[in-house]
PDB file of C-alpha atoms in Angstrom:
ATOM      1  CA  MET A   1      -6.829 -40.436   1.725  1.00  0.00           C
ATOM      2  CA  ALA A   2      -3.979 -42.021   3.715  1.00  0.00           C
ATOM      3  CA  ASP A   3      -2.149 -43.077   0.546  1.00  0.00           C
ATOM      4  CA  GLU A   4      -2.422 -39.790  -1.356  1.00  0.00           C
ATOM      5  CA  GLU A   5       0.829 -38.734  -2.939  1.00  0.00           C
ATOM      6  CA  ILE A   6       2.804 -35.747  -1.721  1.00  0.00           C
ATOM      7  CA  ARG A   7       4.485 -34.184  -4.723  1.00  0.00           C
ATOM      8  CA  PRO A   8       6.449 -31.076  -5.648  1.00  0.00           C
ATOM      9  CA  ALA A   9       4.141 -28.239  -6.677  1.00  0.00           C
ATOM     10  CA  GLY A  10       4.342 -27.009 -10.250  1.00  0.00           C
ATOM     11  CA  ALA A  11       3.573 -23.633 -11.794  1.00  0.00           C
ATOM     12  CA  ALA A  12      -0.017 -24.730 -12.483  1.00  0.00           C
ATOM     13  CA  ASP A  13      -0.479 -25.305  -8.732  1.00  0.00           C
ATOM     14  CA  VAL A  14       0.302 -21.709  -7.704  1.00  0.00           C
ATOM     15  CA  PRO A  15      -3.339 -20.513  -7.634  1.00  0.00           C
ATOM     16  CA  VAL A  16      -4.445 -23.476  -5.532  1.00  0.00           C
ATOM     17  CA  VAL A  17      -1.435 -23.096  -3.220  1.00  0.00           C
ATOM     18  CA  GLU A  18      -2.481 -19.488  -2.685  1.00  0.00           C
ATOM     19  CA  GLY A  19      -6.084 -20.610  -2.138  1.00  0.00           C
ATOM     20  CA  VAL A  20      -5.231 -23.267   0.454  1.00  0.00           C
ATOM     21  CA  ILE A  21      -2.942 -20.890   2.355  1.00  0.00           C
ATOM     22  CA  ASP A  22      -5.587 -18.156   2.274  1.00  0.00           C
ATOM     23  CA  ALA A  23      -8.313 -20.514   3.516  1.00  0.00           C
ATOM     24  CA  ALA A  24      -6.082 -21.944   6.256  1.00  0.00           C
ATOM     25  CA  PHE A  25      -4.738 -18.639   7.590  1.00  0.00           C
ATOM     26  CA  ARG A  26      -7.529 -16.104   6.962  1.00  0.00           C
ATOM     27  CA  PRO A  27      -9.339 -17.030  10.221  1.00  0.00           C
ATOM     28  CA  TYR A  28      -6.278 -15.872  12.191  1.00  0.00           C
ATOM     29  CA  ILE A  29      -6.298 -12.287  10.895  1.00  0.00           C
ATOM     30  CA  GLU A  30      -8.750 -11.040  13.492  1.00  0.00           C
ATOM     31  CA  ARG A  31      -7.084 -12.961  16.335  1.00  0.00           C
ATOM     32  CA  ILE A  32      -3.530 -11.776  15.680  1.00  0.00           C
ATOM     33  CA  GLY A  33      -4.516  -8.347  14.412  1.00  0.00           C
ATOM     34  CA  ARG A  34      -2.676  -8.569  11.106  1.00  0.00           C
ATOM     35  CA  VAL A  35      -2.330 -10.723   8.017  1.00  0.00           C
ATOM     36  CA  PRO A  36      -0.295 -13.850   8.877  1.00  0.00           C
ATOM     37  CA  GLN A  37       3.062 -13.938   7.128  1.00  0.00           C
ATOM     38  CA  PRO A  38       2.261 -17.078   5.064  1.00  0.00           C
ATOM     39  CA  MET A  39      -0.462 -15.124   3.266  1.00  0.00           C
ATOM     40  CA  GLU A  40       2.056 -12.473   2.187  1.00  0.00           C
ATOM     41  CA  GLU A  41       4.778 -14.727   0.796  1.00  0.00           C
ATOM     42  CA  ASP A  42       5.611 -14.969  -2.903  1.00  0.00           C
ATOM     43  CA  HIS A  43       4.096 -18.396  -3.547  1.00  0.00           C
ATOM     44  CA  ALA A  44       5.027 -18.437  -7.229  1.00  0.00           C
ATOM     45  CA  ALA A  45       8.684 -17.880  -6.287  1.00  0.00           C
ATOM     46  CA  ASN A  46       8.517 -20.616  -3.624  1.00  0.00           C
ATOM     47  CA  VAL A  47       7.036 -23.057  -6.139  1.00  0.00           C
ATOM     48  CA  ALA A  48       9.650 -22.121  -8.745  1.00  0.00           C
ATOM     49  CA  ALA A  49      12.395 -22.665  -6.154  1.00  0.00           C
ATOM     50  CA  GLY A  50      11.129 -26.196  -5.411  1.00  0.00           C
ATOM     51  CA  LYS A  51      10.155 -25.387  -1.820  1.00  0.00           C
ATOM     52  CA  VAL A  52       6.457 -26.308  -2.047  1.00  0.00           C
ATOM     53  CA  PHE A  53       4.998 -29.815  -1.798  1.00  0.00           C
ATOM     54  CA  VAL A  54       1.285 -30.493  -2.168  1.00  0.00           C
ATOM     55  CA  THR A  55      -1.130 -33.330  -1.559  1.00  0.00           C
ATOM     56  CA  GLY A  56      -4.666 -34.134  -2.623  1.00  0.00           C
ATOM     57  CA  GLU A  57      -6.643 -34.022  -5.849  1.00  0.00           C
ATOM     58  CA  PRO A  58      -7.758 -31.325  -5.657  1.00  0.00           C
ATOM     59  CA  VAL A  59      -4.965 -30.032  -3.410  1.00  0.00           C
ATOM     60  CA  THR A  60      -6.031 -30.077   0.240  1.00  0.00           C
ATOM     61  CA  GLY A  61      -2.698 -29.505   1.967  1.00  0.00           C
ATOM     62  CA  LEU A  62       0.835 -28.314   1.460  1.00  0.00           C
ATOM     63  CA  VAL A  63       4.166 -27.594   3.044  1.00  0.00           C
ATOM     64  CA  VAL A  64       6.802 -25.011   2.206  1.00  0.00           C
ATOM     65  CA  VAL A  65      10.284 -26.083   3.281  1.00  0.00           C
ATOM     66  CA  GLU A  66      13.793 -24.763   2.842  1.00  0.00           C
ATOM     67  CA  ALA A  67      16.992 -26.714   3.373  1.00  0.00           C
ATOM     68  CA  PHE A  68      19.889 -25.097   5.200  1.00  0.00           C
ATOM     69  CA  GLU A  69      23.275 -26.596   6.021  1.00  0.00           C
ATOM     70  CA  ASP A  70      22.242 -27.779   9.486  1.00  0.00           C
ATOM     71  CA  HIS A  71      18.433 -28.033   9.370  1.00  0.00           C
ATOM     72  CA  LEU A  72      15.270 -28.125   7.308  1.00  0.00           C
ATOM     73  CA  PHE A  73      13.074 -25.098   7.918  1.00  0.00           C
ATOM     74  CA  LEU A  74       9.343 -25.806   7.808  1.00  0.00           C
ATOM     75  CA  ASP A  75       8.125 -22.396   6.690  1.00  0.00           C
ATOM     76  CA  ILE A  76       4.442 -23.189   6.102  1.00  0.00           C
ATOM     77  CA  ILE A  77       2.128 -26.102   6.677  1.00  0.00           C
ATOM     78  CA  ALA A  78      -1.433 -25.520   5.543  1.00  0.00           C
ATOM     79  CA  VAL A  79      -4.484 -27.756   5.368  1.00  0.00           C
ATOM     80  CA  HIS A  80      -7.662 -26.530   3.747  1.00  0.00           C
ATOM     81  CA  PRO A  81     -10.401 -26.215   6.398  1.00  0.00           C
ATOM     82  CA  THR A  82     -12.602 -28.694   4.511  1.00  0.00           C
ATOM     83  CA  ALA A  83      -9.895 -31.368   4.936  1.00  0.00           C
ATOM     84  CA  ARG A  84      -9.071 -30.839   8.613  1.00  0.00           C
ATOM     85  CA  GLY A  85      -9.300 -33.909  10.796  1.00  0.00           C
ATOM     86  CA  GLY A  86      -8.602 -36.263   7.888  1.00  0.00           C
ATOM     87  CA  GLY A  87      -4.928 -36.890   8.595  1.00  0.00           C
ATOM     88  CA  VAL A  88      -3.560 -34.513   5.941  1.00  0.00           C
ATOM     89  CA  GLY A  89      -1.464 -32.523   8.424  1.00  0.00           C
ATOM     90  CA  ARG A  90      -0.094 -35.680  10.016  1.00  0.00           C
ATOM     91  CA  ARG A  91       0.973 -37.026   6.609  1.00  0.00           C
ATOM     92  CA  LEU A  92       2.581 -33.703   5.708  1.00  0.00           C
ATOM     93  CA  LEU A  93       4.556 -33.639   8.967  1.00  0.00           C
ATOM     94  CA  ARG A  94       5.751 -37.200   8.336  1.00  0.00           C
ATOM     95  CA  PHE A  95       6.758 -36.164   4.812  1.00  0.00           C
ATOM     96  CA  VAL A  96       8.809 -33.275   6.253  1.00  0.00           C
ATOM     97  CA  ASP A  97      10.593 -35.733   8.561  1.00  0.00           C
ATOM     98  CA  ALA A  98      11.376 -38.050   5.639  1.00  0.00           C
ATOM     99  CA  HIS A  99      12.487 -35.148   3.439  1.00  0.00           C
ATOM    100  CA  ALA A 100      14.903 -33.887   6.116  1.00  0.00           C
ATOM    101  CA  ARG A 101      16.307 -37.389   6.584  1.00  0.00           C
ATOM    102  CA  ALA A 102      16.724 -37.830   2.813  1.00  0.00           C
ATOM    103  CA  LEU A 103      18.755 -34.609   2.825  1.00  0.00           C
ATOM    104  CA  ALA A 104      20.791 -35.927   5.815  1.00  0.00           C
ATOM    105  CA  LEU A 105      19.737 -32.954   7.930  1.00  0.00           C
ATOM    106  CA  PRO A 106      19.807 -33.483  11.699  1.00  0.00           C
ATOM    107  CA  GLU A 107      16.794 -31.367  12.627  1.00  0.00           C
ATOM    108  CA  ILE A 108      13.686 -29.528  11.518  1.00  0.00           C
ATOM    109  CA  ARG A 109      12.934 -26.017  12.709  1.00  0.00           C
ATOM    110  CA  LEU A 110       9.734 -24.039  12.573  1.00  0.00           C
ATOM    111  CA  TYR A 111       7.893 -21.247  14.290  1.00  0.00           C
ATOM    112  CA  THR A 112       4.277 -20.337  14.796  1.00  0.00           C
ATOM    113  CA  ASN A 113       2.532 -17.197  15.912  1.00  0.00           C
ATOM    114  CA  ALA A 114       2.064 -17.198  19.678  1.00  0.00           C
ATOM    115  CA  LEU A 115      -1.658 -16.498  19.197  1.00  0.00           C
ATOM    116  CA  MET A 116      -2.097 -19.612  17.030  1.00  0.00           C
ATOM    117  CA  TRP A 117      -2.352 -21.729  20.156  1.00  0.00           C
ATOM    118  CA  GLU A 118      -3.810 -24.712  18.291  1.00  0.00           C
ATOM    119  CA  ASN A 119      -0.399 -25.230  16.681  1.00  0.00           C
ATOM    120  CA  GLN A 120       1.320 -25.166  20.058  1.00  0.00           C
ATOM    121  CA  LYS A 121      -0.736 -28.209  21.042  1.00  0.00           C
ATOM    122  CA  ILE A 122       0.019 -30.076  17.808  1.00  0.00           C
ATOM    123  CA  TYR A 123       3.775 -29.757  17.320  1.00  0.00           C
ATOM    124  CA  PRO A 124       4.865 -31.375  20.617  1.00  0.00           C
ATOM    125  CA  LYS A 125       2.723 -34.417  19.738  1.00  0.00           C
ATOM    126  CA  TYR A 126       4.980 -34.917  16.704  1.00  0.00           C
ATOM    127  CA  GLY A 127       8.265 -34.641  18.559  1.00  0.00           C
ATOM    128  CA  TYR A 128       8.898 -30.908  18.343  1.00  0.00           C
ATOM    129  CA  GLU A 129      10.389 -29.217  21.380  1.00  0.00           C
ATOM    130  CA  LEU A 130       9.928 -25.599  22.339  1.00  0.00           C
ATOM    131  CA  VAL A 131      13.117 -23.604  21.814  1.00  0.00           C
ATOM    132  CA  GLU A 132      12.057 -20.046  22.582  1.00  0.00           C
ATOM    133  CA  ARG A 133       9.435 -17.373  22.226  1.00  0.00           C
ATOM    134  CA  ARG A 134      10.538 -14.055  20.753  1.00  0.00           C
ATOM    135  CA  LEU A 135       9.389 -11.031  18.826  1.00  0.00           C
ATOM    136  CA  ASP A 136      10.413 -11.064  15.157  1.00  0.00           C
ATOM    137  CA  GLY A 137       9.425  -7.632  13.876  1.00  0.00           C
ATOM    138  CA  PRO A 138       5.677  -7.324  14.395  1.00  0.00           C
ATOM    139  CA  TYR A 139       5.228 -11.063  15.045  1.00  0.00           C
ATOM    140  CA  ASP A 140       5.254 -12.794  18.434  1.00  0.00           C
ATOM    141  CA  ARG A 141       6.594 -16.239  17.554  1.00  0.00           C
ATOM    142  CA  VAL A 142       7.097 -19.540  19.297  1.00  0.00           C
ATOM    143  CA  HIS A 143      10.086 -21.425  17.855  1.00  0.00           C
ATOM    144  CA  TYR A 144      10.324 -25.226  17.783  1.00  0.00           C
ATOM    145  CA  ARG A 145      12.784 -27.842  16.638  1.00  0.00           C
ATOM    146  CA  LYS A 146      12.727 -31.571  16.107  1.00  0.00           C
ATOM    147  CA  ARG A 147      15.990 -33.477  16.296  1.00  0.00           C
ATOM    148  CA  LEU A 148      16.168 -36.389  13.911  1.00  0.00           C
ATOM    149  CA  LEU A 149      19.573 -37.932  14.571  1.00  0.00           C
TER     150      LEU A 149
END
């Protein structure tokens, strides 16, 4: 599994992208009291825009990223529950680092729901620092960044 390719998602991947995101985020609905934002995004549009990268055969994990002038935004990272603990998330985070560096971007930014406390334990282990916690509409979010340069 450690050498599985991470590749851009294609149109044929949209249903599996939706499936992995649904499986990864559905357990949080009860905890946060609403559908997590990743489940409501237009995944076909993200794939068409080249923002989605997948890994596994069948797909077990993915990231959705967007490049801005001064940072790479990690919008979604999702690992199918059946693949958790197998290093998929770690490989995806390393891919995001490499992708940002290839684009000569100095940092990666992301946020997670404050009630998804598992994520708040993971991101600092990979060099992300807490920036702030704030309400964004109905979501209580914890914002992180990772400086690369």
